[in-house]
mmCIF file with all atom_site columns, C-alpha atoms in Angstrom:
data_model
loop_
_atom_site.group_PDB
_atom_site.id
_atom_site.type_symbol
_atom_site.label_atom_id
_atom_site.label_alt_id
_atom_site.label_comp_id
_atom_site.label_asym_id
_atom_site.label_entity_id
_atom_site.label_seq_id
_atom_site.pdbx_PDB_ins_code
_atom_site.Cartn_x
_atom_site.Cartn_y
_atom_site.Cartn_z
_atom_site.occupancy
_atom_site.B_iso_or_equiv
_atom_site.pdbx_formal_charge
_atom_site.auth_seq_id
_atom_site.auth_comp_id
_atom_site.auth_asym_id
_atom_site.auth_atom_id
_atom_site.pdbx_PDB_model_num
ATOM 1   C CA . MET A 1 1   ? 24.632 88.962  96.634  1.00 0.00 ? 1   MET A CA 1
ATOM 2   C CA . GLU A 1 2   ? 27.351 90.037  98.200  1.00 0.00 ? 2   GLU A CA 1
ATOM 3   C CA . GLN A 1 3   ? 26.502 92.693  100.658 1.00 0.00 ? 3   GLN A CA 1
ATOM 4   C CA . THR A 1 4   ? 27.100 94.845  103.955 1.00 0.00 ? 4   THR A CA 1
ATOM 5   C CA . ILE A 1 5   ? 24.007 96.873  105.635 1.00 0.00 ? 5   ILE A CA 1
ATOM 6   C CA . ILE A 1 6   ? 25.457 100.402 107.111 1.00 0.00 ? 6   ILE A CA 1
ATOM 7   C CA . TYR A 1 7   ? 22.546 100.724 110.169 1.00 0.00 ? 7   TYR A CA 1
ATOM 8   C CA . ALA A 1 8   ? 21.768 102.454 113.081 1.00 0.00 ? 8   ALA A CA 1
ATOM 9   C CA . TYR A 1 9   ? 20.098 102.261 116.183 1.00 0.00 ? 9   TYR A CA 1
ATOM 10  C CA . THR A 1 10  ? 18.196 105.230 117.273 1.00 0.00 ? 10  THR A CA 1
ATOM 11  C CA . GLN A 1 11  ? 16.244 106.045 120.567 1.00 0.00 ? 11  GLN A CA 1
ATOM 12  C CA . ASP A 1 12  ? 16.025 109.746 121.671 1.00 0.00 ? 12  ASP A CA 1
ATOM 13  C CA . ASN A 1 13  ? 19.458 111.702 120.872 1.00 0.00 ? 13  ASN A CA 1
ATOM 14  C CA . ASN A 1 14  ? 21.743 108.328 121.346 1.00 0.00 ? 14  ASN A CA 1
ATOM 15  C CA . VAL A 1 15  ? 22.551 106.602 117.821 1.00 0.00 ? 15  VAL A CA 1
ATOM 16  C CA . TYR A 1 16  ? 24.228 103.141 117.287 1.00 0.00 ? 16  TYR A CA 1
ATOM 17  C CA . VAL A 1 17  ? 26.397 103.153 113.938 1.00 0.00 ? 17  VAL A CA 1
ATOM 18  C CA . GLY A 1 18  ? 26.853 99.915  112.831 1.00 0.00 ? 18  GLY A CA 1
ATOM 19  C CA . LYS A 1 19  ? 27.640 97.642  109.668 1.00 0.00 ? 19  LYS A CA 1
ATOM 20  C CA . THR A 1 20  ? 26.516 93.869  109.308 1.00 0.00 ? 20  THR A CA 1
ATOM 21  C CA . LYS A 1 21  ? 25.982 90.829  106.585 1.00 0.00 ? 21  LYS A CA 1
ATOM 22  C CA . ASN A 1 22  ? 22.987 89.807  107.689 1.00 0.00 ? 22  ASN A CA 1
ATOM 23  C CA . PRO A 1 23  ? 20.526 92.747  108.986 1.00 0.00 ? 23  PRO A CA 1
ATOM 24  C CA . ASN A 1 24  ? 17.416 90.243  109.846 1.00 0.00 ? 24  ASN A CA 1
ATOM 25  C CA . ASN A 1 25  ? 19.519 88.412  111.963 1.00 0.00 ? 25  ASN A CA 1
ATOM 26  C CA . ARG A 1 26  ? 21.306 91.747  113.187 1.00 0.00 ? 26  ARG A CA 1
ATOM 27  C CA . ARG A 1 27  ? 17.766 92.936  114.166 1.00 0.00 ? 27  ARG A CA 1
ATOM 28  C CA . SER A 1 28  ? 17.087 90.421  115.989 1.00 0.00 ? 28  SER A CA 1
ATOM 29  C CA . LYS A 1 29  ? 19.733 90.040  118.367 1.00 0.00 ? 29  LYS A CA 1
ATOM 30  C CA . HIS A 1 30  ? 19.804 93.826  118.965 1.00 0.00 ? 30  HIS A CA 1
ATOM 31  C CA . LYS A 1 31  ? 15.836 93.323  119.990 1.00 0.00 ? 31  LYS A CA 1
ATOM 32  C CA . THR A 1 32  ? 16.402 92.235  123.140 1.00 0.00 ? 32  THR A CA 1
ATOM 33  C CA . ARG A 1 33  ? 18.934 94.138  124.179 1.00 0.00 ? 33  ARG A CA 1
ATOM 34  C CA . PHE A 1 34  ? 18.199 97.652  122.853 1.00 0.00 ? 34  PHE A CA 1
ATOM 35  C CA . GLY A 1 35  ? 14.388 97.306  123.902 1.00 0.00 ? 35  GLY A CA 1
ATOM 36  C CA . ASN A 1 36  ? 12.641 100.122 121.904 1.00 0.00 ? 36  ASN A CA 1
ATOM 37  C CA . TRP A 1 37  ? 15.654 101.498 119.622 1.00 0.00 ? 37  TRP A CA 1
ATOM 38  C CA . GLU A 1 38  ? 14.412 102.752 115.958 1.00 0.00 ? 38  GLU A CA 1
ATOM 39  C CA . TYR A 1 39  ? 16.878 100.566 113.343 1.00 0.00 ? 39  TYR A CA 1
ATOM 40  C CA . LYS A 1 40  ? 17.427 102.353 110.616 1.00 0.00 ? 40  LYS A CA 1
ATOM 41  C CA . ILE A 1 41  ? 18.830 100.888 107.240 1.00 0.00 ? 41  ILE A CA 1
ATOM 42  C CA . LEU A 1 42  ? 21.272 104.346 106.345 1.00 0.00 ? 42  LEU A CA 1
ATOM 43  C CA . ASP A 1 43  ? 23.467 102.142 103.261 1.00 0.00 ? 43  ASP A CA 1
ATOM 44  C CA . GLU A 1 44  ? 23.316 98.968  101.419 1.00 0.00 ? 44  GLU A CA 1
ATOM 45  C CA . ILE A 1 45  ? 27.444 98.388  100.300 1.00 0.00 ? 45  ILE A CA 1
ATOM 46  C CA . PRO A 1 46  ? 27.637 95.274  97.349  1.00 0.00 ? 46  PRO A CA 1
ATOM 47  C CA . SER A 1 47  ? 30.739 94.039  99.178  1.00 0.00 ? 47  SER A CA 1
ATOM 48  C CA . PHE A 1 48  ? 32.283 92.614  102.690 1.00 0.00 ? 48  PHE A CA 1
ATOM 49  C CA . LYS A 1 49  ? 35.628 94.154  101.839 1.00 0.00 ? 49  LYS A CA 1
ATOM 50  C CA . LYS A 1 50  ? 36.664 96.454  104.873 1.00 0.00 ? 50  LYS A CA 1
ATOM 51  C CA . GLU A 1 51  ? 38.066 99.039  102.272 1.00 0.00 ? 51  GLU A CA 1
ATOM 52  C CA . ASP A 1 52  ? 34.726 99.529  100.837 1.00 0.00 ? 52  ASP A CA 1
ATOM 53  C CA . TRP A 1 53  ? 32.479 99.682  103.540 1.00 0.00 ? 53  TRP A CA 1
ATOM 54  C CA . LYS A 1 54  ? 34.590 100.815 106.550 1.00 0.00 ? 54  LYS A CA 1
ATOM 55  C CA . PRO A 1 55  ? 34.834 104.835 104.775 1.00 0.00 ? 55  PRO A CA 1
ATOM 56  C CA . TYR A 1 56  ? 30.142 104.840 104.872 1.00 0.00 ? 56  TYR A CA 1
ATOM 57  C CA . GLU A 1 57  ? 30.352 103.649 107.889 1.00 0.00 ? 57  GLU A CA 1
ATOM 58  C CA . CYS A 1 58  ? 32.509 106.226 109.411 1.00 0.00 ? 58  CYS A CA 1
ATOM 59  C CA . ALA A 1 59  ? 30.986 109.071 107.138 1.00 0.00 ? 59  ALA A CA 1
ATOM 60  C CA . TRP A 1 60  ? 27.229 107.742 108.464 1.00 0.00 ? 60  TRP A CA 1
ATOM 61  C CA . ILE A 1 61  ? 28.934 108.460 112.703 1.00 0.00 ? 61  ILE A CA 1
ATOM 62  C CA . GLN A 1 62  ? 30.538 111.406 111.581 1.00 0.00 ? 62  GLN A CA 1
ATOM 63  C CA . ILE A 1 63  ? 27.734 112.786 110.248 1.00 0.00 ? 63  ILE A CA 1
ATOM 64  C CA . TYR A 1 64  ? 24.934 111.626 113.620 1.00 0.00 ? 64  TYR A CA 1
ATOM 65  C CA . LYS A 1 65  ? 27.977 113.468 115.335 1.00 0.00 ? 65  LYS A CA 1
ATOM 66  C CA . GLU A 1 66  ? 27.519 116.733 113.142 1.00 0.00 ? 66  GLU A CA 1
ATOM 67  C CA . TRP A 1 67  ? 23.557 116.646 113.795 1.00 0.00 ? 67  TRP A CA 1
ATOM 68  C CA . GLY A 1 68  ? 23.869 116.791 117.822 1.00 0.00 ? 68  GLY A CA 1
ATOM 69  C CA . TYR A 1 69  ? 23.618 113.429 118.347 1.00 0.00 ? 69  TYR A CA 1
ATOM 70  C CA . ASN A 1 70  ? 25.171 111.231 121.399 1.00 0.00 ? 70  ASN A CA 1
ATOM 71  C CA . VAL A 1 71  ? 26.889 108.655 119.544 1.00 0.00 ? 71  VAL A CA 1
ATOM 72  C CA . GLU A 1 72  ? 27.687 105.440 121.475 1.00 0.00 ? 72  GLU A CA 1
ATOM 73  C CA . ASN A 1 73  ? 30.074 103.903 119.274 1.00 0.00 ? 73  ASN A CA 1
ATOM 74  C CA . ARG A 1 74  ? 33.156 103.165 121.401 1.00 0.00 ? 74  ARG A CA 1
ATOM 75  C CA . ASN A 1 75  ? 35.562 104.739 118.373 1.00 0.00 ? 75  ASN A CA 1
ATOM 76  C CA . ASN A 1 76  ? 34.762 106.120 114.525 1.00 0.00 ? 76  ASN A CA 1
ATOM 77  C CA . GLY A 1 77  ? 33.879 103.507 112.837 1.00 0.00 ? 77  GLY A CA 1
ATOM 78  C CA . GLY A 1 78  ? 35.022 100.321 111.112 1.00 0.00 ? 78  GLY A CA 1
ATOM 79  C CA . GLY A 1 79  ? 37.701 98.864  114.096 1.00 0.00 ? 79  GLY A CA 1
ATOM 80  C CA . GLY A 1 80  ? 35.586 96.814  115.984 1.00 0.00 ? 80  GLY A CA 1
ATOM 81  C CA . PRO A 1 81  ? 35.652 98.282  119.909 1.00 0.00 ? 81  PRO A CA 1
ATOM 82  C CA . GLN A 1 82  ? 38.579 99.169  121.105 1.00 0.00 ? 82  GLN A CA 1
ATOM 83  C CA . GLY A 1 83  ? 40.440 98.509  124.240 1.00 0.00 ? 83  GLY A CA 1
ATOM 84  C CA . PHE A 1 84  ? 40.014 94.903  124.124 1.00 0.00 ? 84  PHE A CA 1
ATOM 85  C CA . LYS A 1 85  ? 41.503 91.703  124.237 1.00 0.00 ? 85  LYS A CA 1
ATOM 86  C CA . THR A 1 86  ? 41.743 89.299  121.190 1.00 0.00 ? 86  THR A CA 1
ATOM 87  C CA . GLU A 1 87  ? 41.084 85.356  122.636 1.00 0.00 ? 87  GLU A CA 1
ATOM 88  C CA . GLU A 1 88  ? 45.206 84.751  121.641 1.00 0.00 ? 88  GLU A CA 1
ATOM 89  C CA . GLU A 1 89  ? 46.239 87.961  124.140 1.00 0.00 ? 89  GLU A CA 1
ATOM 90  C CA . LYS A 1 90  ? 44.280 86.336  126.687 1.00 0.00 ? 90  LYS A CA 1
ATOM 91  C CA . LYS A 1 91  ? 45.853 83.465  126.271 1.00 0.00 ? 91  LYS A CA 1
ATOM 92  C CA . GLN A 1 92  ? 50.003 84.785  126.031 1.00 0.00 ? 92  GLN A CA 1
ATOM 93  C CA . ASN A 1 93  ? 48.918 86.764  128.917 1.00 0.00 ? 93  ASN A CA 1
ATOM 94  C CA . TYR A 1 94  ? 47.890 84.065  131.046 1.00 0.00 ? 94  TYR A CA 1
ATOM 95  C CA . ARG A 1 95  ? 50.896 81.451  129.474 1.00 0.00 ? 95  ARG A CA 1
ATOM 96  C CA . GLN A 1 96  ? 53.385 84.885  130.873 1.00 0.00 ? 96  GLN A CA 1
ATOM 97  C CA . ALA A 1 97  ? 51.695 84.696  134.096 1.00 0.00 ? 97  ALA A CA 1
ATOM 98  C CA . THR A 1 98  ? 51.487 80.743  134.715 1.00 0.00 ? 98  THR A CA 1
ATOM 99  C CA . ARG A 1 99  ? 55.313 81.226  133.883 1.00 0.00 ? 99  ARG A CA 1
ATOM 100 C CA . ASN A 1 100 ? 56.147 83.804  135.780 1.00 0.00 ? 100 ASN A CA 1
ATOM 101 C CA . TRP A 1 101 ? 54.527 82.217  139.459 1.00 0.00 ? 101 TRP A CA 1
ATOM 102 C CA . ASN A 1 102 ? 56.247 78.806  138.153 1.00 0.00 ? 102 ASN A CA 1
ATOM 103 C CA . LYS A 1 103 ? 59.394 80.178  137.813 1.00 0.00 ? 103 LYS A CA 1
ATOM 104 C CA . ASN A 1 104 ? 58.978 81.969  141.668 1.00 0.00 ? 104 ASN A CA 1
ATOM 105 C CA . ASN A 1 105 ? 57.284 79.309  143.100 1.00 0.00 ? 105 ASN A CA 1
ATOM 106 C CA . PRO A 1 106 ? 59.285 76.670  142.742 1.00 0.00 ? 106 PRO A CA 1
ATOM 107 C CA . GLU A 1 107 ? 58.484 74.992  145.982 1.00 0.00 ? 107 GLU A CA 1
ATOM 108 C CA . LYS A 1 108 ? 54.702 74.695  145.795 1.00 0.00 ? 108 LYS A CA 1
ATOM 109 C CA . ILE A 1 109 ? 55.445 72.810  142.462 1.00 0.00 ? 109 ILE A CA 1
ATOM 110 C CA . LYS A 1 110 ? 57.264 70.358  144.328 1.00 0.00 ? 110 LYS A CA 1
ATOM 111 C CA . GLU A 1 111 ? 54.434 70.230  147.182 1.00 0.00 ? 111 GLU A CA 1
ATOM 112 C CA . TYR A 1 112 ? 51.774 69.805  144.361 1.00 0.00 ? 112 TYR A CA 1
ATOM 113 C CA . ASP A 1 113 ? 53.694 66.950  142.938 1.00 0.00 ? 113 ASP A CA 1
ATOM 114 C CA . LYS A 1 114 ? 54.386 65.422  146.221 1.00 0.00 ? 114 LYS A CA 1
ATOM 115 C CA . LYS A 1 115 ? 50.642 65.094  146.679 1.00 0.00 ? 115 LYS A CA 1
ATOM 116 C CA . ASN A 1 116 ? 50.216 62.826  143.637 1.00 0.00 ? 116 ASN A CA 1
ATOM 117 C CA . TYR A 1 117 ? 47.434 65.553  141.458 1.00 0.00 ? 117 TYR A CA 1
ATOM 118 C CA . TYR A 1 118 ? 50.309 65.877  138.904 1.00 0.00 ? 118 TYR A CA 1
ATOM 119 C CA . LEU A 1 119 ? 52.846 63.114  137.790 1.00 0.00 ? 119 LEU A CA 1
ATOM 120 C CA . THR A 1 120 ? 55.161 63.089  135.356 1.00 0.00 ? 120 THR A CA 1
ATOM 121 C CA . ARG A 1 121 ? 55.297 60.119  132.407 1.00 0.00 ? 121 ARG A CA 1
ATOM 122 C CA . GLU A 1 122 ? 58.777 58.835  134.316 1.00 0.00 ? 122 GLU A CA 1
ATOM 123 C CA . ALA A 1 123 ? 57.109 59.941  137.774 1.00 0.00 ? 123 ALA A CA 1
ATOM 124 C CA . LYS A 1 124 ? 54.141 57.370  136.921 1.00 0.00 ? 124 LYS A CA 1
ATOM 125 C CA . SER A 1 125 ? 56.137 54.923  135.473 1.00 0.00 ? 125 SER A CA 1
ATOM 126 C CA . ASP A 1 126 ? 57.997 54.901  138.920 1.00 0.00 ? 126 ASP A CA 1
ATOM 127 C CA . TYR A 1 127 ? 55.030 54.561  140.630 1.00 0.00 ? 127 TYR A CA 1
ATOM 128 C CA . ARG A 1 128 ? 52.948 51.376  138.780 1.00 0.00 ? 128 ARG A CA 1
ATOM 129 C CA . LYS A 1 129 ? 56.886 49.730  139.385 1.00 0.00 ? 129 LYS A CA 1
ATOM 130 C CA . GLN A 1 130 ? 56.771 49.805  143.238 1.00 0.00 ? 130 GLN A CA 1
ATOM 131 C CA . TYR A 1 131 ? 53.020 49.236  143.286 1.00 0.00 ? 131 TYR A CA 1
ATOM 132 C CA . ASN A 1 132 ? 53.102 46.351  141.142 1.00 0.00 ? 132 ASN A CA 1
ATOM 133 C CA . LYS A 1 133 ? 55.999 44.919  143.433 1.00 0.00 ? 133 LYS A CA 1
ATOM 134 C CA . GLN A 1 134 ? 54.295 45.919  146.421 1.00 0.00 ? 134 GLN A CA 1
ATOM 135 C CA . TYR A 1 135 ? 50.772 44.308  145.059 1.00 0.00 ? 135 TYR A CA 1
ATOM 136 C CA . TYR A 1 136 ? 52.943 40.584  144.271 1.00 0.00 ? 136 TYR A CA 1
ATOM 137 C CA . LEU A 1 137 ? 54.557 40.861  147.298 1.00 0.00 ? 137 LEU A CA 1
ATOM 138 C CA . ASN A 1 138 ? 51.413 40.917  149.142 1.00 0.00 ? 138 ASN A CA 1
ATOM 139 C CA . LYS A 1 139 ? 49.585 38.481  146.899 1.00 0.00 ? 139 LYS A CA 1
ATOM 140 C CA . LYS A 1 140 ? 52.456 36.010  147.449 1.00 0.00 ? 140 LYS A CA 1
ATOM 141 C CA . GLN A 1 141 ? 52.324 36.280  151.162 1.00 0.00 ? 141 GLN A CA 1
ATOM 142 C CA . ASN A 1 142 ? 48.793 35.706  151.015 1.00 0.00 ? 142 ASN A CA 1
ATOM 143 C CA . ALA A 1 143 ? 48.884 32.838  149.247 1.00 0.00 ? 143 ALA A CA 1
ATOM 144 C CA . ASN A 1 144 ? 51.847 31.343  151.350 1.00 0.00 ? 144 ASN A CA 1
ATOM 145 C CA . PRO A 1 145 ? 50.203 32.605  155.658 1.00 0.00 ? 145 PRO A CA 1
ATOM 146 C CA . THR A 1 146 ? 53.016 31.050  157.386 1.00 0.00 ? 146 THR A CA 1
ATOM 147 C CA . THR A 1 147 ? 51.361 30.331  160.723 1.00 0.00 ? 147 THR A CA 1
#
């Protein structure tokens, strides 16, 4: 049966309210991280849909705040951590930074190319032709030594 579990970890006056689809897995993951926090199941919602479980999580966070607990959640529930960048945002920022660096440092890119660390397809082809020509010239000279 599909269900979402709203749970709380409490210790002294601190509480963290969260949701999970697999309470046993969630509980075992938090054992090492939270130490001796007490685990409580607050609600069982028969759905995985965010619009179904989010109001419950938000309500429990609000209830614990009203009871005077120090709520450890970074937001009011249901949104995940705020202020953290997704992987896609990180990739976009990295790409943009790389483009800007390449535009501002063209001489560094040329220097990189001169060292043969990075070659374009055309440059590799030219390099191979030049190498093969030199190889066959050396081979011909070694086969017919003039003494």
